[in-house]
Short mmCIF file of C-alpha atoms and ligand atoms in Angstrom, two decimals:
data_model
loop_
_atom_site.label_atom_id
_atom_site.label_comp_id
_atom_site.label_asym_id
_atom_site.label_seq_id
_atom_site.Cartn_x
_atom_site.Cartn_y
_atom_site.Cartn_z
CA MET A 377 112.31 1.02 31.29
CA PRO A 378 114.94 -0.24 33.92
CA ASN A 379 114.02 -2.90 35.64
CA LEU A 380 111.70 -2.14 38.63
CA VAL A 381 110.73 -3.97 41.65
CA VAL A 382 106.97 -3.69 43.31
CA VAL A 383 106.58 -3.40 46.57
CA GLY A 384 103.98 -3.10 49.55
CA THR A 385 104.88 -0.97 52.22
CA GLN A 386 102.48 -1.99 54.60
CA TRP A 387 101.18 -5.03 55.71
CA GLY A 388 100.33 -6.33 52.25
CA ASP A 389 97.25 -5.51 50.11
CA GLU A 390 97.67 -2.21 49.18
CA GLY A 391 96.37 -2.92 45.98
CA LYS A 392 100.08 -3.94 44.36
CA GLY A 393 98.40 -6.52 41.58
CA LYS A 394 96.38 -3.16 40.03
CA ILE A 395 99.45 -1.55 39.79
CA ILE A 396 102.13 -4.31 38.42
CA ASP A 397 99.59 -4.58 36.01
CA ILE A 398 99.64 -0.75 34.50
CA LEU A 399 103.39 -0.75 35.04
CA ALA A 400 103.40 -4.23 33.60
CA GLU A 401 103.00 -2.88 30.22
CA LYS A 402 105.71 -1.93 29.26
CA ALA A 403 107.76 -4.26 31.19
CA ASP A 404 109.23 -8.35 29.71
CA TYR A 405 109.37 -9.79 32.17
CA ILE A 406 107.54 -10.32 35.18
CA VAL A 407 108.78 -11.86 38.72
CA ARG A 408 107.65 -13.13 41.61
CA TYR A 409 110.24 -14.01 43.50
CA GLN A 410 108.45 -15.02 47.90
CA GLY A 411 105.79 -15.74 49.30
CA GLY A 412 103.24 -17.82 47.62
CA ASN A 413 98.99 -18.89 47.35
CA ASN A 414 99.45 -16.76 50.82
CA ALA A 415 98.49 -13.47 48.32
CA GLY A 416 95.91 -12.10 46.11
CA HIS A 417 96.43 -10.10 43.59
CA THR A 418 93.38 -8.22 42.05
CA VAL A 419 92.92 -7.03 38.97
CA VAL A 420 89.66 -5.78 37.35
CA ILE A 421 89.83 -5.22 32.95
CA ASN A 422 86.23 -4.06 31.93
CA ASN A 423 85.00 -5.44 34.76
CA LYS A 424 85.97 -9.24 35.03
CA GLU A 425 87.47 -9.72 37.96
CA PHE A 426 91.46 -11.28 38.29
CA VAL A 427 92.13 -12.69 41.95
CA LEU A 428 96.83 -14.42 41.02
CA HIS A 429 96.99 -15.42 44.26
CA LEU A 430 101.41 -17.71 42.43
CA ILE A 431 100.78 -16.33 38.28
CA PRO A 432 102.25 -13.04 38.66
CA SER A 433 99.33 -9.66 37.59
CA GLY A 434 101.46 -9.77 33.99
CA ILE A 435 100.10 -12.68 32.51
CA LEU A 436 96.50 -10.99 31.52
CA ARG A 437 98.72 -8.99 28.84
CA LYS A 438 99.27 -10.57 25.66
CA GLY A 439 104.17 -10.88 24.97
CA LYS A 440 104.47 -10.12 27.82
CA LYS A 441 106.54 -12.97 30.18
CA CYS A 442 104.94 -13.80 33.83
CA VAL A 443 107.65 -15.97 35.77
CA ILE A 444 107.60 -17.86 39.13
CA GLY A 445 111.19 -17.60 40.45
CA ASN A 446 112.76 -20.07 43.44
CA GLY A 447 112.19 -17.87 46.42
CA VAL A 448 108.57 -18.55 46.00
CA VAL A 449 106.65 -20.85 47.92
CA ILE A 450 104.60 -24.04 45.23
CA ASP A 451 101.67 -26.20 46.50
CA PRO A 452 101.63 -27.38 42.47
CA LYS A 453 97.40 -27.95 42.49
CA ALA A 454 96.66 -24.36 43.78
CA LEU A 455 98.82 -23.33 40.79
CA ILE A 456 97.08 -26.63 38.43
CA ASP A 457 93.82 -24.81 38.95
CA GLU A 458 94.96 -21.56 39.11
CA ILE A 459 96.26 -21.61 35.35
CA ASN A 460 92.98 -23.70 34.55
CA ASP A 461 90.89 -21.03 36.24
CA LEU A 462 92.68 -18.62 33.68
CA ARG A 463 92.66 -20.34 30.65
CA ASP A 464 88.89 -21.21 31.19
CA LYS A 465 88.38 -17.15 31.65
CA GLY A 466 90.69 -16.85 27.66
CA ILE A 467 93.95 -16.01 29.41
CA ALA A 468 96.34 -18.20 27.34
CA VAL A 469 98.32 -19.57 29.85
CA THR A 470 101.39 -21.89 28.03
CA PRO A 471 104.63 -22.44 28.52
CA GLU A 472 106.79 -19.51 26.30
CA ASN A 473 104.65 -16.93 28.80
CA LEU A 474 104.72 -19.09 33.00
CA PHE A 475 108.37 -19.94 33.45
CA VAL A 476 108.54 -22.16 36.53
CA SER A 477 111.76 -21.94 38.48
CA LYS A 478 113.96 -25.27 39.65
CA GLY A 479 114.86 -24.43 42.64
CA ALA A 480 110.83 -23.06 44.14
CA HIS A 481 110.49 -25.33 47.06
CA VAL A 482 107.08 -27.86 46.42
CA ILE A 483 104.70 -27.06 49.77
CA PHE A 484 103.40 -31.09 50.52
CA PRO A 485 99.64 -31.18 53.15
CA TYR A 486 102.03 -31.59 55.83
CA HIS A 487 103.03 -28.77 56.35
CA LYS A 488 99.20 -27.22 55.97
CA LEU A 489 98.62 -29.40 58.32
CA SER A 490 101.74 -28.88 60.70
CA GLU A 491 100.21 -25.31 60.38
CA ARG A 492 97.16 -25.87 61.73
CA ILE A 493 98.58 -27.99 63.86
CA ARG A 494 101.03 -24.85 65.75
CA GLU A 495 97.66 -22.19 64.77
CA GLU A 496 94.94 -24.59 66.51
CA GLU A 497 96.31 -25.45 69.62
CA SER A 498 99.57 -23.84 70.34
CA ILE A 499 100.22 -20.56 72.21
CA GLY A 500 100.84 -17.80 69.97
CA ARG A 501 98.91 -17.56 67.12
CA ILE A 502 99.43 -14.83 64.13
CA GLY A 503 96.68 -15.84 62.27
CA THR A 504 98.26 -17.47 59.02
CA THR A 505 96.91 -17.99 55.82
CA GLN A 506 97.17 -21.60 57.06
CA ARG A 507 98.55 -22.85 52.91
CA GLY A 508 101.27 -23.67 54.40
CA ILE A 509 103.39 -21.26 53.41
CA GLY A 510 105.72 -21.16 56.48
CA PRO A 511 106.84 -25.29 57.68
CA CYS A 512 107.64 -25.25 53.78
CA TYR A 513 110.51 -21.99 54.36
CA VAL A 514 111.37 -23.52 57.41
CA ASN A 515 112.08 -27.42 55.51
CA LYS A 516 113.16 -25.11 52.89
CA ALA A 517 115.71 -23.11 55.61
CA GLY A 518 116.55 -26.82 57.49
CA ARG A 519 117.83 -28.67 54.32
CA MET A 520 115.43 -30.44 53.92
CA GLY A 521 113.00 -29.21 51.41
CA ILE A 522 111.29 -30.61 48.20
CA ARG A 523 111.81 -28.46 44.54
CA MET A 524 109.91 -27.94 41.58
CA VAL A 525 112.25 -29.96 40.48
CA ASP A 526 112.63 -32.64 41.98
CA LEU A 527 109.30 -33.75 41.11
CA LEU A 528 110.97 -34.71 38.11
CA TYR A 529 112.34 -37.16 39.24
CA PRO A 530 110.80 -40.20 39.74
CA GLU A 531 113.79 -41.57 42.48
CA VAL A 532 114.37 -38.41 43.59
CA LEU A 533 111.02 -37.20 45.20
CA SER A 534 110.83 -41.22 46.51
CA PHE A 535 114.10 -40.71 48.14
CA LYS A 536 113.51 -37.28 49.66
CA LEU A 537 110.21 -37.71 50.74
CA GLN A 538 110.35 -40.92 52.52
CA ARG A 539 112.96 -39.57 54.33
CA ASN A 540 111.01 -36.50 54.89
CA LEU A 541 107.32 -38.24 56.02
CA GLU A 542 109.71 -40.66 58.88
CA GLU A 543 110.08 -37.07 60.91
CA VAL A 544 106.97 -35.89 59.49
CA ASN A 545 105.13 -38.69 60.67
CA LEU A 546 107.28 -38.98 63.70
CA ILE A 547 105.90 -36.09 65.04
CA LEU A 548 102.21 -35.96 64.53
CA ASP A 549 102.78 -39.28 66.19
CA LYS A 550 104.10 -37.85 69.53
CA ILE A 551 103.20 -35.23 69.71
CA TYR A 552 100.35 -34.61 68.30
CA GLY A 553 98.98 -37.32 69.09
CA LYS A 554 98.09 -37.10 65.26
CA LYS A 555 97.61 -39.96 62.16
CA GLY A 556 100.13 -39.18 59.63
CA PHE A 557 100.76 -39.34 56.42
CA GLU A 558 101.03 -42.51 53.59
CA PHE A 559 104.37 -42.66 51.63
CA GLU A 560 102.23 -44.16 48.05
CA PRO A 561 99.01 -41.75 47.33
CA LEU A 562 101.30 -38.54 47.87
CA PHE A 563 103.91 -40.20 45.82
CA LYS A 564 101.78 -40.90 42.88
CA GLU A 565 100.00 -37.04 43.35
CA PHE A 566 102.94 -34.99 43.59
CA LEU A 567 104.11 -37.24 40.70
CA HIS A 568 100.73 -36.85 38.90
CA TYR A 569 101.93 -32.60 39.31
CA GLY A 570 104.85 -32.48 38.65
CA GLU A 571 104.11 -33.79 34.87
CA ILE A 572 101.09 -31.61 34.54
CA LEU A 573 103.31 -28.70 35.15
CA ARG A 574 107.04 -30.54 33.02
CA PRO A 575 106.74 -28.59 30.02
CA PHE A 576 107.09 -24.83 32.84
CA ILE A 577 110.12 -25.37 34.74
CA MET A 578 112.45 -24.57 33.93
CA ASP A 579 116.14 -22.36 35.08
CA THR A 580 114.08 -19.03 35.38
CA THR A 581 117.85 -17.83 36.50
CA SER A 582 119.24 -17.94 33.21
CA LEU A 583 116.04 -17.23 31.37
CA LEU A 584 115.97 -14.14 33.57
CA ASN A 585 120.24 -13.00 33.17
CA GLN A 586 120.06 -13.64 29.85
CA ALA A 587 116.70 -11.81 29.38
CA ILE A 588 119.40 -8.53 30.82
CA LYS A 589 121.46 -8.51 28.77
CA GLU A 590 120.01 -9.02 25.90
CA LYS A 591 118.03 -5.33 27.23
CA LYS A 592 114.84 -6.94 28.43
CA ASN A 593 113.14 -4.77 31.04
CA ILE A 594 111.86 -6.95 33.54
CA LEU A 595 109.46 -5.98 36.68
CA PHE A 596 109.89 -8.17 39.98
CA GLU A 597 105.94 -8.57 41.69
CA GLY A 598 106.45 -8.19 45.18
CA ALA A 599 103.79 -10.23 47.61
CA GLN A 600 102.61 -9.68 50.78
CA GLY A 601 103.88 -6.31 52.33
CA THR A 602 107.26 -4.20 54.14
CA MET A 603 105.95 -5.34 57.72
CA LEU A 604 105.53 -8.65 57.21
CA ASP A 605 108.96 -9.69 56.26
CA MET A 606 111.10 -11.77 58.19
CA ASP A 607 112.87 -9.23 58.44
CA HIS A 608 112.15 -6.34 58.93
CA GLY A 609 108.66 -6.30 60.27
CA THR A 610 106.71 -7.05 63.20
CA TYR A 611 108.09 -9.68 63.87
CA PRO A 612 107.04 -13.05 65.13
CA TYR A 613 103.88 -11.55 63.13
CA VAL A 614 104.51 -12.14 59.70
CA THR A 615 105.36 -14.09 56.99
CA SER A 616 108.31 -15.98 56.38
CA SER A 617 109.90 -14.78 52.90
CA HIS A 618 111.66 -11.18 52.20
CA PRO A 619 108.55 -9.21 50.50
CA THR A 620 111.24 -6.32 50.62
CA ALA A 621 112.97 -5.10 47.21
CA GLY A 622 115.61 -6.92 48.68
CA GLY A 623 113.99 -10.70 48.11
CA ALA A 624 113.55 -9.35 45.16
CA CYS A 625 117.30 -10.55 43.90
CA VAL A 626 117.32 -14.23 46.31
CA GLY A 627 114.11 -14.53 45.06
CA SER A 628 114.88 -14.50 41.22
CA GLY A 629 118.86 -14.43 41.01
CA VAL A 630 118.93 -11.34 39.44
CA GLY A 631 122.35 -10.28 41.01
CA PRO A 632 121.14 -6.06 42.53
CA THR A 633 123.47 -4.82 40.42
CA HIS A 634 120.60 -5.23 37.73
CA ILE A 635 117.87 -4.04 39.91
CA HIS A 636 117.37 0.25 38.72
CA ARG A 637 114.79 1.37 40.42
CA VAL A 638 112.33 0.85 42.78
CA VAL A 639 108.27 1.37 43.53
CA GLY A 640 106.49 1.59 46.26
CA VAL A 641 102.75 0.82 46.85
CA MET A 642 101.05 2.69 49.94
CA LYS A 643 97.17 2.63 50.59
CA ALA A 644 95.82 5.66 52.66
CA TYR A 645 94.66 3.88 55.27
CA THR A 646 96.55 0.70 56.45
CA THR A 647 94.99 -2.47 56.53
CA ARG A 648 95.87 -5.57 58.05
CA VAL A 649 94.64 -9.20 58.50
CA GLY A 650 95.92 -11.65 60.77
CA GLU A 651 97.48 -10.59 64.59
CA GLY A 652 100.01 -8.62 65.71
CA PRO A 653 100.90 -5.76 67.00
CA PHE A 654 99.16 -2.62 64.43
CA PRO A 655 99.37 1.16 66.35
CA THR A 656 97.12 3.11 64.75
CA GLU A 657 93.51 0.48 64.20
CA ILE A 658 90.46 1.69 64.41
CA LYS A 659 87.57 -0.63 65.96
CA GLY A 660 83.77 -0.55 65.60
CA GLU A 661 82.10 1.49 63.42
CA LEU A 662 84.70 3.44 61.32
CA ALA A 663 86.82 0.69 60.68
CA ASP A 664 82.64 -0.81 59.38
CA ILE A 665 82.37 1.53 57.12
CA LEU A 666 86.15 1.39 55.95
CA ARG A 667 85.86 -2.09 55.79
CA ASN A 668 83.11 -2.00 53.35
CA ALA A 669 83.87 1.54 51.21
CA GLY A 670 83.69 1.68 47.91
CA PRO A 671 83.57 -1.89 44.89
CA ILE A 672 85.91 -4.06 46.19
CA GLY A 673 85.32 -4.43 50.47
CA GLU A 674 89.24 -5.41 52.85
CA TYR A 675 88.13 -8.51 53.21
CA GLY A 676 90.71 -10.75 52.84
CA ARG A 677 91.08 -11.91 49.16
CA SER A 678 92.39 -15.55 49.96
CA THR A 679 90.71 -16.38 52.86
CA GLY A 680 87.81 -13.42 53.27
CA ARG A 681 88.48 -12.57 56.32
CA PRO A 682 88.02 -9.45 57.38
CA ARG A 683 91.07 -6.77 56.78
CA ARG A 684 91.55 -5.45 59.88
CA CYS A 685 91.74 -1.38 59.35
CA GLY A 686 93.11 1.53 60.16
CA TRP A 687 94.50 5.27 59.55
CA LEU A 688 97.42 6.09 57.00
CA ASP A 689 100.52 5.23 59.73
CA LEU A 690 103.71 7.47 58.42
CA ALA A 691 106.42 6.61 60.58
CA MET A 692 105.45 2.60 58.43
CA ILE A 693 105.74 4.28 54.87
CA LYS A 694 109.35 5.86 56.51
CA LYS A 695 110.58 2.84 57.56
CA SER A 696 109.43 1.15 54.52
CA ILE A 697 111.26 3.92 52.33
CA LEU A 698 114.43 3.40 53.95
CA VAL A 699 114.12 -0.60 53.73
CA ASN A 700 113.22 -0.40 50.41
CA GLY A 701 115.23 1.74 48.46
CA ILE A 702 112.50 3.45 47.85
CA ASP A 703 112.65 5.90 45.28
CA ASN A 704 109.16 6.93 45.01
CA LEU A 705 105.31 5.41 45.79
CA VAL A 706 101.74 5.11 44.48
CA LEU A 707 98.65 5.39 46.56
CA THR A 708 95.54 3.62 47.00
CA ARG A 709 92.06 3.42 47.51
CA LEU A 710 91.88 7.17 48.38
CA ASP A 711 88.95 7.05 46.48
CA ILE A 712 87.54 5.33 49.69
CA LEU A 713 88.34 8.82 52.79
CA GLY A 714 85.45 9.92 50.59
CA MET A 715 83.52 9.25 52.61
CA LEU A 716 84.71 10.57 55.41
CA GLU A 717 83.72 14.10 57.39
CA ARG A 718 88.10 14.43 58.90
CA ILE A 719 90.71 11.73 57.56
CA LYS A 720 93.82 11.80 60.99
CA VAL A 721 97.23 10.65 59.90
CA CYS A 722 99.84 9.16 62.29
CA ILE A 723 103.14 11.17 62.03
CA SER A 724 105.21 9.88 64.86
CA TYR A 725 104.67 7.32 67.61
CA ARG A 726 104.78 8.62 72.00
CA TRP A 727 106.92 6.13 74.38
CA ARG A 728 107.13 6.75 77.34
CA GLY A 729 107.97 10.26 77.30
CA LYS A 730 109.59 9.54 74.14
CA GLU A 731 109.45 11.17 70.79
CA VAL A 732 109.57 7.56 68.06
CA ASP A 733 109.73 8.68 64.70
CA ILE A 734 109.62 5.89 62.55
CA PHE A 735 108.67 2.74 63.32
CA PRO A 736 110.19 0.48 65.97
CA GLU A 737 111.74 -3.00 66.32
CA GLU A 738 110.29 -3.22 69.64
CA TYR A 739 106.71 -5.71 70.04
CA GLN A 740 107.08 -3.82 73.84
CA ILE A 741 106.84 -0.30 72.19
CA TRP A 742 104.59 -1.24 69.35
CA LYS A 743 101.84 -2.41 71.91
CA GLU A 744 102.14 0.72 74.46
CA ALA A 745 103.06 3.65 72.23
CA GLU A 746 100.88 6.17 70.79
CA PRO A 747 100.65 7.22 67.65
CA VAL A 748 100.93 11.08 67.35
CA TYR A 749 98.46 12.31 64.72
CA GLU A 750 97.30 14.49 62.32
CA GLU A 751 93.58 15.54 61.62
CA MET A 752 93.01 16.90 57.95
CA LYS A 753 89.54 17.19 57.12
CA GLY A 754 87.52 14.93 54.82
CA TRP A 755 86.73 16.24 50.67
CA ARG A 756 83.59 14.16 50.98
CA CYS A 757 83.11 13.99 47.88
CA ASP A 758 83.35 10.65 44.31
CA ILE A 759 87.34 11.32 43.15
CA SER A 760 86.64 8.08 41.13
CA LYS A 761 86.07 9.94 37.62
CA VAL A 762 88.49 12.35 38.40
CA ARG A 763 92.12 11.56 35.80
CA LYS A 764 94.27 15.27 36.89
CA PHE A 765 95.48 15.06 40.24
CA GLU A 766 94.54 19.23 40.10
CA ASP A 767 91.45 18.18 39.83
CA LEU A 768 90.74 16.53 42.88
CA PRO A 769 89.25 18.69 45.36
CA LYS A 770 91.48 20.75 47.58
CA GLU A 771 91.46 18.53 49.79
CA ALA A 772 92.12 15.69 48.72
CA GLN A 773 95.76 17.40 46.92
CA GLU A 774 96.23 18.60 50.56
CA TYR A 775 96.33 15.30 51.89
CA VAL A 776 98.80 14.38 48.90
CA ARG A 777 100.92 16.50 48.96
CA ARG A 778 101.88 16.47 53.24
CA VAL A 779 101.77 12.16 53.09
CA GLU A 780 104.69 13.69 49.97
CA GLU A 781 106.26 16.60 52.44
CA ILE A 782 106.31 13.10 55.96
CA THR A 783 107.73 11.57 54.07
CA GLU A 784 110.87 12.75 51.30
CA THR A 785 109.47 11.14 49.02
CA LYS A 786 107.21 12.03 46.24
CA ILE A 787 103.75 10.15 44.43
CA SER A 788 103.94 8.64 40.79
CA LEU A 789 100.32 7.72 41.18
CA ILE A 790 97.34 7.19 43.22
CA SER A 791 94.57 5.35 42.35
CA VAL A 792 90.47 5.87 42.80
CA GLY A 793 89.04 2.84 41.91
CA PRO A 794 89.51 -1.18 41.16
CA SER A 795 89.53 -0.69 37.80
CA ARG A 796 93.43 -0.17 35.06
CA GLU A 797 91.60 2.52 34.37
CA GLU A 798 90.67 4.79 37.59
CA ILE A 799 94.17 5.81 38.04
CA ILE A 800 95.81 9.40 37.64
CA PHE A 801 99.42 9.83 36.98
CA LYS A 802 100.71 12.77 38.79
CA ASP A 803 104.53 12.92 38.46
CA ASP A 804 106.44 12.25 36.01
CA SER A 805 109.62 11.01 37.63
CA LEU A 806 107.73 7.71 35.73
CA LYS A 807 107.44 9.07 32.30
CA GLU A 808 111.20 9.45 32.80
CA TRP A 809 112.46 6.56 33.14
CA ASN A 810 109.45 5.19 31.07
CA LEU A 811 108.52 2.78 32.76
CA ILE A 812 104.17 4.81 31.57
P1 IMP B 1824 101.32 -16.65 56.29
O1 IMP B 1824 102.20 -16.08 55.03
O2 IMP B 1824 100.20 -17.64 55.44
O3 IMP B 1824 102.27 -17.19 56.93
O4 IMP B 1824 100.52 -15.62 57.15
C1 IMP B 1824 101.78 -14.93 58.20
C2 IMP B 1824 100.84 -13.88 58.36
O5 IMP B 1824 101.07 -13.15 57.11
C3 IMP B 1824 98.86 -13.38 58.41
O6 IMP B 1824 99.54 -12.22 59.38
C4 IMP B 1824 98.66 -13.33 57.35
O7 IMP B 1824 97.16 -12.60 57.21
C5 IMP B 1824 99.74 -11.90 56.23
N1 IMP B 1824 100.08 -12.35 55.10
C6 IMP B 1824 100.21 -13.36 54.16
N2 IMP B 1824 99.54 -13.08 52.96
C7 IMP B 1824 98.90 -12.32 52.67
C8 IMP B 1824 99.36 -11.22 52.57
O8 IMP B 1824 99.33 -11.77 50.89
N3 IMP B 1824 98.27 -10.15 51.69
C9 IMP B 1824 97.94 -9.22 54.06
N4 IMP B 1824 98.06 -10.59 54.79
C10 IMP B 1824 99.09 -11.68 54.05
#
């Protein structure tokens, strides 16, 4: 099996968790490389639902090694809770199958507070998950971050935390008129987390590069989606990391020559949580139908917020294919469209008299552009039991083929329901690459 990155092609929530779970069968290592517990990956196995926020979905399969790479930001309490929760559900999580990078940065309560204040009290709300992700990455870039390894050395933690609190408390007091944080309780709390997590914390870059030497297979699990990427997404309405395929190298310490394939996951329509432009957004009753359809509705898995819904935007998918170097696509939630009479697909935009056929960079165009739609007939039936492409209603087959035509990219897998089995293997390339 080649080393593979799985990325989201939209604004996250494309259903990557299930696809990673399927592809993990052939992988030896499954690696998260960016983001934090802002993600929520859902996997349903034998009617049991698992929602993973930080730990790679591969943990649900026996014998797989799961890595939380240096590019991830970790709320240690959230990680400990997730480990315990999985153990309660009968999943083994041990230092033999979970490895946490020494270099991953730690989210502190002051990150969450400063995010809450900015989101609530200042202009330019992003609609974040309020998990402290952005401020933690800000500290990382500002060279005042605290890393997982620092939790293992009291004198280092003490020095860095005191230094940070001096600045944090000054800002809280002088700018926001808020009470600051006391050093001692925070220091003790995070040292304690370090002790609990000590067996898992290690040099994951060496681990992965050794695995490469031994010809093991690595699956990189992207979180969020391309349009939330700090550089390639709808900036500033993005997350503060790089969910794109390139982020896998930086966020894991594996060089680009060791990554062989990229698979992009796209939902059959579009959703977004939080603020920001959304050219194909639908409002009203139709949006409610999409939001509440199927066994798992469109509500954030981390925050419970209702997701904004809209038509599939292929100008966006084309951009994702470019910036990630996507080889093949996976189409998810095709079953949900089964309840619609007519289905629209955006193929380009019209803006100030011009045709724009790839997702643009400018806020002005996102706001003003009119999507150019192709309208197709719906299939109006339940396809969740279908397991072969040829058995799909002809309208559904046409929908899939049209997406392939416009994006000039093959769709290899089609998901028709939340559980592992509800999948159609459409194209042989994943088999040829020994991925399934
Ligand atoms: P943050 O990542 O919490 O800073 O949030 C920044 C933006 O990314 C907000 O619009 C969030 O709703 C969005 N976001 C972050 N994580 C996810 C995710 O896993 N799925 C969908 N949207 C996300």
